[in-house]
Amino acid sequence: MKLFSILLVATLATVAVPVSAEVVKYDLTIDETAFAPHEGKRPRRALAVNGGIPGPTLRFREGDTARITVHNRLDSEETSVHWHGLLVPNSMDGVPYLTTPPIPPGGDHLFEFELRHPGTYWYHSHTGLQEQRGVYGSIVVEPRGEDPVLSDRDYVVVLSDWTNENPHEVMRTLMRGSEWYAIEKGNAQSLLGAWKAGALGDYLAREKGRMPPMDISDVAYDAFLINGQTASHLNAEPGERIRLRVINAGASSYFYLHTADGPLTIVSADGTDVRPVEVPRVLIGMAETYDILFTVPLDGGRREFRATAQDNSGHASLWIGGDGERQPATALPDPQLYTMDEMLLGALEDMGEMEPMGDMAMQGAETPRIPAPYKYLRSLRPTSVEPEPGAGVRELDLRLTGDMQRYRWSINGKTLSEESTIPVRRGEVLRLKLINDTMMHHPMHLHGHFFRLLNGGGDHAPLKHTVDVPPMGTRTIEFLADEEGDWFFHCHLLYHMDAGMARVFSYEAAENPDHQPAYDPKLADPWFFFLDGMALHSMTMGRAMAMTGKEDFYAAWDYGFHEHEEYEIDLGWEHYFGPNLTAGIGYRITNEDGAEDRPFAGVSYRLPYMVRSRIEANSSGLRASLGKEITLTPRLSIGGDVQYDTDSEWEWEAGASYTLTKRLSLVGLYHSNHGAGFGFGFSF
């Protein structure tokens, strides 16, 4: 048996007692269904496993052989299943194209592997955005012999988020830099909002630094679910000790776990047992699992176990107990998005600039938002690893990078399609320093391996497969490279992975530098199409665009309905260099006085205070412009542009818009060439 496998079995397993291993068979059928998490609401198109969201819990005992047949009954979509957290042969890992063939429509695939370690795990599709649509479920592997965690029974708690929108439309909304989801959730930033919050200085400092408004999560969800329901009841007897196996299967939602009865006792993290530790509440990232002990109070009432979305836009509830009086969990206050302190909790704790969470437990509601509980997790057994003879310890810095406005997420500034591979030499210890250069949390997941989370625990550092890297924070992990083949490493915020925040750790690339791992072509710079503009009674203007990777192809128009019917149409291409700089070329068609049709080349640059600037050179002269939009309230914005062209000289506009829906807004505008106009803005 391989060196690290020996160590891992010793660390993950309990005391081995001979138990007859079995072949445990399951059939999982992935098909379309109609789903409505809120009673009385119109069902939406979803995907389900064996007719349910989530899919069934797969239960095994350590040492069993799983024999799982996955049936794809979708009409026109491939699908896949990844066994998240389980150590399986490379060909069984379930990442389409990379390790396992995708399952075609009408096709079946047999997965067979040994259950090598106990714990709480889960499964989900790794095809496109199917996970968001319902393809996920739970896995429980019981240990050989006696379980070291004493409980009367266990109960699986699968957390998830649900949107009534097609996830591909969600992705398109994010790619265009729309603020609609922040408006819908009620946490969009504005000038007046900053003033009311006493954070006008922070707001202006952010704008001066050319940072877009901060947000905790990307998507406005229609529901948050526990086992497919917004609220459910677990019947339990007074004094009963229940092991809650909590799995965050959300596509892009962190949750705070909290109850009506004070601290939670963590006994396992990502499937591996840890020394029991009490915390006031738990921040659980996407794809993480925690086993939590809950003792039912003796008064016969119901206590709420609540999972609150990190941005406080909603929650799901599990009521535990009998038929007595309900005692709800205390609601968490809204996050303070105008200041950076709350976003930087994890980074501040890592730097020793905030109180340790152990002290927080005494403070209760006074410290409602806390980082992930990593500093207090300790493995039950030593987890230290050493490289094999002839190998060494290799340290890598991986910077988590991104641009929220273009929704481009990357590692070391490059997406998966730009740089896919990290070569791995068998037998070496890889120590990865994950440095988050963004203001978003990133739950980073490594397939096929457990890693040590270097959290100050020394030899007893916990083993995990997914780690939250907080905004502007750092996590260090290490693992012994004792596998083979290609293994995916990615942000488990589904839309970040889809936008490029991923790599492949490749053993084959270390032997053959020309090796290029295959990956799902859906992850390789797909095309997005947008149409934005306004239709006013005196003019129309707007822009139609096709976007892929760093390239934009567009047609922009400006047309006045007055007596001369003045117009200007630009056809062009722009290249994205970064959040503040784009450049491109195009051709302008116009009937403006003193101007003529001509080619042009231009550079756009974002100045401090989010001022737009652009300079163009064309066949007959120069054009320069400045523009700025001010968000007064979440829905009401004012703004203007001023432009000088050596042909048509000065041109300017000023106006206001009020957002009605995701697609429509009311617009009033004065344009120096077209006069005043009133009508609608549109986004499609």
XYZ file of C-alpha atoms in Angstrom:
684
model
C 0.000 0.000 0.000
C 1.255 3.469 -0.816
C 2.886 5.473 1.974
C 0.298 8.216 2.228
C -2.533 5.730 1.902
C -1.197 3.938 4.982
C -1.084 7.237 6.874
C -4.492 8.286 5.614
C -6.166 5.032 6.562
C -4.642 5.295 10.030
C -5.897 8.874 10.321
C -9.345 8.493 8.818
C -10.270 5.105 10.167
C -11.350 4.079 13.609
C -10.025 0.953 15.320
C -10.346 -1.790 12.737
C -12.625 -4.670 13.629
C -13.111 -7.435 11.084
C -16.419 -6.830 9.350
C -17.549 -8.600 6.214
C -17.295 -6.197 3.286
C -20.218 -6.126 0.873
C -20.900 -5.021 -2.663
C -23.499 -2.266 -2.250
C -25.455 -1.431 -5.393
C -27.306 1.746 -6.286
C -29.002 3.011 -9.439
C -29.115 6.781 -9.911
C -31.318 8.187 -12.656
C -30.842 11.804 -13.718
C -33.895 13.269 -15.387
C -35.902 16.473 -15.731
C -38.550 17.353 -13.192
C -40.704 20.268 -12.074
C -39.691 21.786 -8.746
C -41.239 24.448 -6.502
C -39.615 24.932 -3.082
C -42.400 27.298 -1.950
C -45.870 25.811 -1.596
C -48.327 27.321 -4.060
C -45.639 28.742 -6.348
C -45.362 27.818 -10.012
C -42.981 24.854 -10.497
C -39.816 25.467 -12.481
C -37.782 23.203 -14.725
C -35.145 21.384 -12.719
C -33.052 18.243 -12.748
C -33.438 15.474 -10.201
C -31.746 12.268 -9.100
C -34.235 9.420 -8.745
C -37.010 12.008 -8.887
C -35.821 14.005 -5.885
C -33.907 17.169 -4.991
C -31.590 16.324 -3.377
C -30.988 12.801 -4.614
C -31.029 9.819 -2.249
C -28.488 9.303 0.521
C -26.017 6.559 -0.401
C -24.993 4.606 2.708
C -21.997 2.293 2.956
C -19.659 0.786 5.504
C -15.923 1.291 5.298
C -14.441 -1.521 3.207
C -17.594 -2.022 1.114
C -17.437 -1.900 -2.657
C -19.769 0.623 -4.235
C -21.317 -0.414 -7.524
C -23.326 2.561 -8.773
C -24.972 2.756 -12.181
C -25.829 6.280 -13.315
C -28.553 6.549 -15.948
C -28.814 9.732 -18.016
C -32.436 10.194 -19.051
C -32.060 13.798 -20.212
C -33.209 14.442 -23.765
C -30.214 16.365 -25.083
C -27.660 16.948 -22.312
C -24.601 15.049 -21.216
C -24.222 14.537 -17.494
C -21.697 13.282 -14.951
C -21.327 12.447 -11.253
C -18.342 13.279 -9.040
C -17.981 11.545 -5.654
C -16.939 14.581 -3.655
C -14.365 13.850 -0.939
C -14.083 10.121 -1.579
C -10.693 8.708 -2.519
C -11.450 6.746 -5.675
C -9.438 5.536 -8.683
C -8.709 8.296 -11.168
C -11.036 6.878 -13.808
C -13.906 6.848 -11.275
C -13.586 10.508 -10.202
C -16.378 11.617 -12.507
C -14.996 14.817 -14.035
C -16.136 14.680 -17.672
C -13.394 14.516 -20.306
C -10.653 14.861 -17.662
C -11.006 11.544 -15.800
C -14.303 9.956 -16.853
C -16.236 10.051 -20.128
C -19.392 12.178 -19.973
C -22.599 10.189 -19.860
C -24.481 10.914 -23.115
C -28.266 11.422 -23.305
C -29.889 8.015 -22.912
C -26.590 6.490 -21.771
C -25.480 4.719 -18.588
C -22.193 4.536 -16.715
C -21.069 2.044 -14.082
C -18.916 3.333 -11.224
C -17.214 0.787 -8.988
C -14.780 1.566 -6.180
C -13.905 0.599 -2.628
C -14.974 2.769 0.296
C -11.551 3.350 1.849
C -12.487 5.701 4.685
C -15.540 6.669 6.759
C -17.266 10.023 6.949
C -19.835 12.406 5.502
C -19.471 13.146 1.788
C -21.652 13.953 -1.196
C -22.034 13.585 -4.948
C -22.914 16.073 -7.673
C -22.807 16.673 -11.396
C -19.598 18.154 -12.778
C -21.206 19.057 -16.118
C -21.883 22.715 -16.809
C -24.229 24.231 -14.228
C -26.278 21.089 -13.541
C -25.374 21.129 -9.854
C -27.359 24.372 -9.482
C -30.343 22.721 -11.130
C -30.581 19.822 -8.674
C -28.041 17.072 -9.432
C -26.600 16.408 -5.980
C -27.032 14.084 -3.023
C -25.349 12.802 0.132
C -23.019 9.930 1.009
C -22.527 8.385 4.463
C -19.737 5.875 5.100
C -19.935 4.183 8.502
C -16.642 3.170 10.118
C -15.560 -0.381 10.715
C -16.364 -1.364 14.258
C -17.411 1.131 16.897
C -17.878 4.762 15.956
C -15.782 7.029 18.224
C -18.531 9.663 18.068
C -21.250 8.631 20.500
C -24.755 9.515 19.360
C -28.202 7.968 19.396
C -28.579 8.386 15.627
C -27.450 10.510 12.735
C -29.389 12.725 10.361
C -28.206 14.091 7.015
C -28.691 17.828 6.457
C -28.112 18.871 2.815
C -27.989 22.651 2.370
C -28.546 24.187 -1.042
C -29.668 27.313 -2.881
C -32.383 27.553 -5.498
C -33.019 30.055 -8.289
C -36.075 30.178 -10.512
C -33.864 31.459 -13.323
C -32.057 29.192 -15.731
C -28.477 29.038 -14.344
C -27.122 29.936 -17.785
C -29.094 33.179 -17.606
C -27.661 33.728 -14.115
C -24.173 33.343 -15.571
C -24.972 35.751 -18.397
C -26.240 38.313 -15.877
C -23.031 38.017 -13.887
C -20.862 38.289 -17.006
C -22.431 41.619 -17.987
C -21.592 43.164 -14.595
C -25.231 43.787 -13.722
C -26.097 45.058 -10.217
C -29.602 43.574 -10.425
C -29.005 40.728 -7.983
C -27.706 43.147 -5.335
C -30.837 45.284 -5.850
C -33.065 42.217 -5.614
C -31.425 41.127 -2.349
C -31.651 44.616 -0.881
C -27.917 45.046 -0.336
C -26.925 47.193 -3.307
C -24.624 50.049 -2.367
C -25.437 53.707 -3.001
C -24.246 57.178 -2.063
C -27.236 57.879 0.172
C -26.999 54.409 1.671
C -23.379 55.043 2.633
C -24.343 58.374 4.170
C -27.121 56.779 6.238
C -24.731 54.046 7.390
C -22.154 56.612 8.496
C -19.703 55.180 5.975
C -19.516 57.907 3.341
C -15.732 58.073 3.733
C -15.418 54.317 3.129
C -17.665 54.594 0.073
C -15.615 57.405 -1.440
C -12.333 55.657 -0.593
C -13.561 52.555 -2.415
C -14.469 54.622 -5.475
C -11.130 56.414 -5.350
C -9.425 53.013 -5.356
C -11.462 52.003 -8.455
C -13.064 49.087 -6.639
C -16.608 48.050 -7.582
C -19.199 47.803 -4.777
C -18.488 44.985 -2.348
C -20.888 42.082 -2.012
C -20.774 38.839 -0.073
C -22.494 36.630 -2.626
C -23.090 36.924 -6.347
C -26.631 35.651 -6.894
C -30.074 36.572 -5.564
C -31.702 33.258 -4.703
C -35.398 32.508 -4.555
C -35.000 29.963 -1.761
C -32.500 28.310 0.551
C -33.138 24.669 1.287
C -32.475 21.933 3.815
C -33.076 18.557 2.207
C -35.039 20.237 -0.575
C -37.374 22.236 1.684
C -37.290 25.733 3.131
C -38.414 24.327 6.482
C -38.833 20.802 7.838
C -39.278 18.965 11.147
C -37.101 16.223 12.653
C -39.030 14.321 15.318
C -36.788 13.610 18.283
C -37.139 12.575 21.909
C -36.054 14.840 24.790
C -32.409 14.185 25.641
C -31.700 12.403 22.368
C -28.179 13.015 21.042
C -28.249 13.478 17.256
C -25.301 13.658 14.896
C -26.211 16.175 12.211
C -24.238 15.421 9.052
C -24.273 18.862 7.414
C -23.318 19.177 3.725
C -23.201 22.488 1.883
C -24.348 21.568 -1.621
C -25.046 25.207 -2.493
C -23.852 26.441 -5.857
C -22.707 29.827 -4.558
C -23.889 30.304 -0.962
C -21.945 30.199 2.271
C -24.106 29.570 5.333
C -23.941 30.385 9.016
C -25.128 27.408 11.058
C -26.702 28.344 14.370
C -29.393 27.142 16.751
C -31.710 28.414 19.437
C -29.615 26.710 22.113
C -26.167 28.246 21.971
C -22.872 26.637 20.916
C -22.471 23.880 18.345
C -20.116 20.947 18.883
C -18.093 20.029 15.785
C -16.902 16.404 15.769
C -15.961 15.967 12.115
C -14.892 18.199 9.212
C -14.926 17.107 5.565
C -15.488 13.509 6.650
C -12.536 13.254 9.054
C -13.065 13.188 12.814
C -11.623 16.028 14.890
C -11.346 16.699 18.586
C -14.786 17.930 19.659
C -14.848 21.720 19.792
C -17.632 24.128 20.728
C -18.222 27.201 18.602
C -21.011 29.816 18.718
C -21.881 29.207 15.075
C -20.247 27.726 12.003
C -19.460 29.363 8.681
C -19.629 26.534 6.136
C -18.414 27.067 2.581
C -19.688 25.400 -0.551
C -18.691 21.697 -0.721
C -17.599 21.499 2.934
C -19.160 19.088 5.416
C -19.348 19.287 9.212
C -20.720 16.714 11.631
C -22.332 18.513 14.564
C -23.713 17.030 17.783
C -27.107 18.291 18.910
C -28.800 17.214 22.141
C -32.569 17.635 22.151
C -33.670 19.774 25.122
C -35.639 18.072 27.866
C -38.622 20.434 27.750
C -40.213 18.649 24.777
C -40.208 21.726 22.556
C -38.825 22.260 19.087
C -35.541 24.034 18.537
C -34.599 25.644 15.243
C -31.374 24.607 13.543
C -30.986 27.444 11.061
C -28.756 27.854 8.002
C -28.575 31.569 7.212
C -27.111 32.715 3.907
C -23.919 34.658 4.540
C -25.367 37.810 2.989
C -28.472 37.414 5.197
C -30.781 37.290 2.187
C -32.635 34.258 3.527
C -32.399 31.046 5.502
C -33.604 27.466 5.771
C -34.824 25.830 8.961
C -34.783 22.384 10.535
C -36.999 22.176 13.611
C -35.750 19.473 15.962
C -37.784 17.996 18.808
C -41.333 17.081 19.672
C -44.636 18.887 19.280
C -44.025 21.485 21.979
C -43.379 25.181 21.747
C -41.088 26.382 18.971
C -37.969 28.291 19.899
C -36.426 30.001 16.875
C -32.758 30.783 16.404
C -31.787 34.425 16.816
C -31.808 36.268 13.510
C -28.435 37.615 12.414
C -28.082 41.328 11.630
C -27.454 42.479 8.098
C -23.797 42.645 7.052
C -22.094 46.032 6.883
C -21.045 46.112 3.242
C -19.867 49.708 3.184
C -16.857 48.943 5.362
C -14.237 46.308 4.643
C -13.881 45.052 8.242
C -16.623 42.444 8.048
C -15.396 41.124 4.711
C -11.878 40.787 6.088
C -12.688 38.800 9.247
C -10.832 35.712 8.070
C -7.761 37.666 7.000
C -7.715 39.647 10.264
C -7.918 36.479 12.352
C -5.062 34.890 10.381
C -2.928 37.968 11.048
C -3.732 37.901 14.765
C -5.550 41.238 14.571
C -8.858 40.051 16.031
C -9.970 38.095 19.061
C -9.751 34.303 18.700
C -13.044 32.616 18.116
C -12.789 30.766 21.408
C -13.324 34.085 23.173
C -16.137 34.895 20.786
C -18.108 31.960 22.095
C -18.606 33.898 25.302
C -19.916 36.948 23.461
C -22.858 35.374 21.634
C -24.863 37.768 19.486
C -22.388 40.631 20.011
C -20.114 38.987 17.423
C -22.648 37.567 14.977
C -20.264 37.052 12.057
C -17.175 34.935 12.455
C -14.641 33.274 10.150
C -14.510 29.574 9.359
C -13.597 27.580 12.513
C -10.308 26.251 11.132
C -7.999 27.556 13.862
C -9.739 25.293 16.386
C -9.823 22.042 14.424
C -7.405 19.309 15.519
C -7.125 15.844 14.040
C -7.517 12.891 16.399
C -4.268 11.417 15.097
C -1.019 12.845 13.711
C -1.271 13.859 10.060
C 2.312 14.938 9.289
C 3.658 13.817 5.925
C 7.169 13.382 4.544
C 8.254 13.154 0.918
C 9.349 9.808 -0.424
C 13.110 9.169 -0.815
C 14.535 11.227 -3.680
C 11.623 13.672 -3.658
C 11.266 16.874 -1.680
C 8.903 19.534 -0.444
C 7.833 21.950 -3.173
C 6.160 25.223 -2.271
C 3.795 26.992 -4.670
C 2.029 30.339 -4.351
C -1.371 30.302 -6.003
C -3.021 33.702 -6.107
C -6.816 33.743 -6.431
C -7.628 36.593 -8.782
C -10.701 38.025 -10.471
C -12.754 40.901 -11.806
C -16.320 41.105 -10.527
C -17.537 43.540 -13.198
C -16.516 41.353 -16.133
C -16.960 38.248 -13.976
C -13.593 36.807 -14.850
C -12.125 34.502 -12.171
C -8.648 33.039 -12.344
C -5.559 31.677 -10.591
C -2.386 33.742 -10.869
C -4.247 36.014 -13.272
C -5.010 33.273 -15.806
C -8.149 31.234 -16.379
C -8.235 27.480 -16.964
C -8.319 27.969 -20.735
C -5.211 30.186 -20.554
C -3.169 27.945 -18.258
C -4.579 24.563 -17.350
C -1.830 22.471 -15.772
C 0.282 22.232 -12.618
C 2.751 19.316 -12.997
C 3.039 17.014 -9.960
C 5.952 14.668 -9.263
C 4.944 11.467 -7.544
C 6.339 11.194 -4.030
C 6.832 14.923 -3.429
C 5.039 16.962 -0.797
C 3.273 19.947 -2.302
C 2.781 22.901 0.024
C 0.344 25.387 -1.488
C -0.040 28.932 -0.263
C -3.469 30.103 -1.405
C -3.505 33.914 -1.485
C -6.853 35.586 -2.093
C -6.409 38.901 -3.927
C -10.178 39.444 -4.232
C -13.023 40.606 -1.994
C -14.936 37.327 -2.419
C -14.640 34.082 -0.459
C -13.314 31.140 -2.497
C -13.891 27.524 -1.361
C -11.012 25.690 -3.051
C -11.430 21.930 -3.602
C -8.795 19.364 -4.586
C -9.964 16.124 -6.161
C -8.428 12.755 -5.289
C -6.528 13.862 -2.176
C -6.956 14.995 1.379
C -4.666 17.850 2.339
C -3.406 19.057 5.688
C -4.711 22.507 6.580
C -1.777 24.208 8.293
C -3.703 26.064 10.965
C -1.285 26.052 13.896
C -2.243 22.503 14.846
C 1.247 21.076 14.248
C 1.203 17.303 13.839
C -2.552 17.332 14.451
C -3.459 19.709 11.627
C -6.866 18.641 10.280
C -7.320 16.839 6.975
C -9.705 18.457 4.512
C -10.612 18.335 0.829
C -12.106 21.851 0.606
C -10.884 25.049 2.229
C -12.367 28.523 2.460
C -9.897 31.251 1.491
C -11.370 34.498 2.874
C -11.220 37.892 1.129
C -7.632 39.220 1.105
C -6.682 36.229 3.274
C -4.280 33.309 2.980
C -4.528 29.565 3.651
C -1.651 27.099 3.470
C -2.275 23.437 2.705
C 0.000 20.491 1.962
C -0.355 16.941 0.688
C 1.771 13.998 -0.372
C 1.489 13.368 -4.113
C 0.855 9.617 -4.091
C -1.713 9.267 -6.866
C -1.552 9.155 -10.659
C -3.285 10.832 -13.572
C -4.973 14.244 -13.743
C -6.894 15.721 -10.785
C -9.076 18.817 -10.839
C -8.488 21.742 -8.447
C -11.038 24.535 -8.503
C -13.144 27.072 -6.707
C -16.368 25.362 -5.654
C -18.377 28.515 -6.120
C -19.935 27.067 -9.251
C -20.008 30.261 -11.302
C -16.376 31.076 -10.429
C -15.285 27.640 -11.628
C -17.332 28.060 -14.783
C -15.647 31.436 -15.366
C -12.150 29.940 -15.158
C -10.908 29.642 -11.534
C -9.469 26.133 -11.877
C -6.323 24.116 -12.594
C -5.408 20.468 -13.158
C -2.769 18.839 -10.949
C -1.210 16.452 -13.436
C 1.146 13.577 -12.597
C 1.408 12.841 -16.295
C 2.632 16.358 -17.100
C 5.607 15.845 -14.766
C 6.686 12.886 -16.925
C 5.658 14.446 -20.247
C 5.785 18.281 -20.336
C 3.759 18.236 -23.568
C 0.820 16.534 -21.844
C -2.327 18.661 -22.009
C -5.174 17.461 -19.777
C -8.591 17.331 -21.359
C -11.428 19.248 -19.723
C -15.054 19.958 -20.422
C -15.215 22.239 -23.489
C -18.002 24.153 -21.710
C -15.256 25.631 -19.513
C -13.296 27.050 -22.477
C -14.387 30.674 -22.979
C -18.025 30.306 -24.071
C -19.762 33.070 -26.034
C -22.190 35.485 -24.366
C -24.489 37.928 -26.143
C -25.852 41.179 -24.698
C -28.099 44.019 -25.834
C -28.265 47.213 -23.747
C -29.753 50.551 -24.709
C -32.495 53.097 -24.342
C -35.531 54.027 -26.417
C -36.543 57.640 -25.745
C -39.092 59.783 -27.522
C -36.355 61.879 -29.179
C -33.457 59.449 -29.553
C -32.203 55.904 -29.172
C -28.739 54.706 -28.254
C -27.200 51.466 -27.115
C -24.791 48.626 -27.721
C -25.098 45.018 -28.902
C -22.136 42.841 -27.974
C -20.739 39.331 -28.289
C -18.192 38.431 -25.579
C -15.772 35.534 -25.330
C -12.763 35.380 -23.040
C -10.974 38.741 -23.293
C -12.550 39.732 -26.623
C -15.628 41.891 -27.264
C -17.243 42.374 -30.681
C -19.855 45.102 -30.727
C -22.171 47.397 -32.620
C -23.011 50.705 -30.906
C -25.549 53.249 -32.109
C -26.652 56.825 -31.369
C -29.667 57.994 -33.380
C -31.652 61.230 -32.984
C -35.251 61.404 -34.216
C -35.235 65.184 -34.727
C -35.482 66.951 -38.079
C -32.039 65.961 -39.346
C -32.209 62.351 -38.074
C -28.584 62.480 -37.007
C -26.890 59.139 -36.391
C -23.571 57.506 -35.513
C -22.925 53.754 -35.684
C -19.727 52.057 -34.492
C -18.721 48.512 -35.450
C -15.721 47.347 -33.453
C -13.589 44.946 -31.490
C -12.053 45.485 -28.045
C -9.508 43.497 -26.051
C -9.697 43.329 -22.263
C -6.321 43.882 -20.581
C -7.643 44.178 -17.031
C -10.374 45.768 -14.904
C -9.183 49.271 -15.776
C -7.959 48.991 -19.371
C -9.398 47.948 -22.737
C -8.307 48.839 -26.263
C -9.592 48.136 -29.742
C -10.336 49.194 -33.275
C -13.479 49.817 -35.281
C -15.264 51.622 -38.085
C -17.648 54.557 -37.611
C -20.589 55.360 -39.882
C -22.120 58.802 -39.364
C -24.019 61.696 -40.937
C -23.020 64.276 -38.284
C -22.141 67.730 -39.602
C -18.433 68.049 -40.278
C -17.801 64.297 -39.841
C -17.333 61.418 -42.250
C -17.230 57.626 -42.161
C -13.830 56.519 -40.877
C -11.832 53.811 -39.062
C -10.643 54.446 -35.506
C -8.492 52.964 -32.741
C -9.194 53.679 -29.094
C -8.167 53.043 -25.499
C -10.574 53.081 -22.526
C -9.194 53.567 -19.018
C -10.953 53.645 -15.647
C -9.747 56.572 -13.553
C -10.006 56.994 -9.770
C -13.565 57.522 -8.500
C -14.748 55.162 -11.256
C -14.560 57.858 -13.935
C -14.632 56.471 -17.472
C -12.080 57.927 -19.881
C -11.479 57.176 -23.540
C -9.228 58.511 -26.258
C -9.458 57.643 -29.955
C -7.386 58.310 -33.028
C -9.075 58.208 -36.413
C -8.301 59.101 -40.001
C -9.347 62.726 -39.538
C -8.340 63.568 -35.958
C -8.886 62.694 -32.295
C -11.776 62.097 -29.916
C -11.594 62.202 -26.107
C -14.335 61.642 -23.527
C -14.993 61.439 -19.774
C -18.034 59.942 -18.054
C -19.282 59.119 -14.584
C -22.360 57.475 -13.052
C -23.421 58.131 -9.457
C -25.704 55.622 -7.733
C -27.847 57.788 -5.453
C -30.086 54.964 -4.217
C -30.005 51.272 -5.191
C -32.441 51.971 -8.047
C -31.813 55.639 -8.894
C -28.666 56.750 -10.720
C -27.558 60.008 -12.294
C -24.672 60.514 -14.676
C -23.220 62.215 -17.651
C -20.582 62.238 -20.371
C -18.622 64.980 -22.089
C -16.800 64.450 -25.378
C -14.607 66.451 -27.722
C -14.063 65.413 -31.346
C -11.848 67.333 -33.741
C -14.534 66.890 -36.422
C -17.816 67.476 -34.549
C -16.299 69.373 -31.585
C -18.130 69.335 -28.207
C -20.912 66.923 -27.322
C -22.377 66.137 -23.901
C -25.228 64.420 -22.140
C -26.661 64.221 -18.619
C -29.532 62.200 -17.228
C -31.046 59.876 -14.686
C -32.370 56.320 -14.669
C -34.584 54.400 -12.273
C -34.427 50.597 -12.325
C -37.845 48.946 -12.569
C -36.960 45.322 -13.286
C -33.977 43.314 -14.400
C -34.805 44.224 -17.995
C -36.357 47.713 -17.825
C -35.650 51.132 -16.361
C -37.138 54.607 -16.654
C -34.747 57.084 -18.300
C -34.636 60.854 -18.643
C -31.743 62.314 -20.649
C -30.607 65.572 -22.164
C -28.227 65.273 -25.123
C -26.538 68.312 -26.642
C -27.348 67.140 -30.200
C -30.757 65.542 -29.668
C -32.297 67.611 -26.873
C -34.348 66.152 -24.007
C -35.643 62.607 -24.140
C -37.813 60.427 -21.921
C -38.514 56.723 -22.172
C -37.153 53.330 -21.212
C -33.796 51.660 -20.845
C -33.535 47.966 -21.661
C -31.114 45.090 -21.064
C -31.420 41.736 -22.788
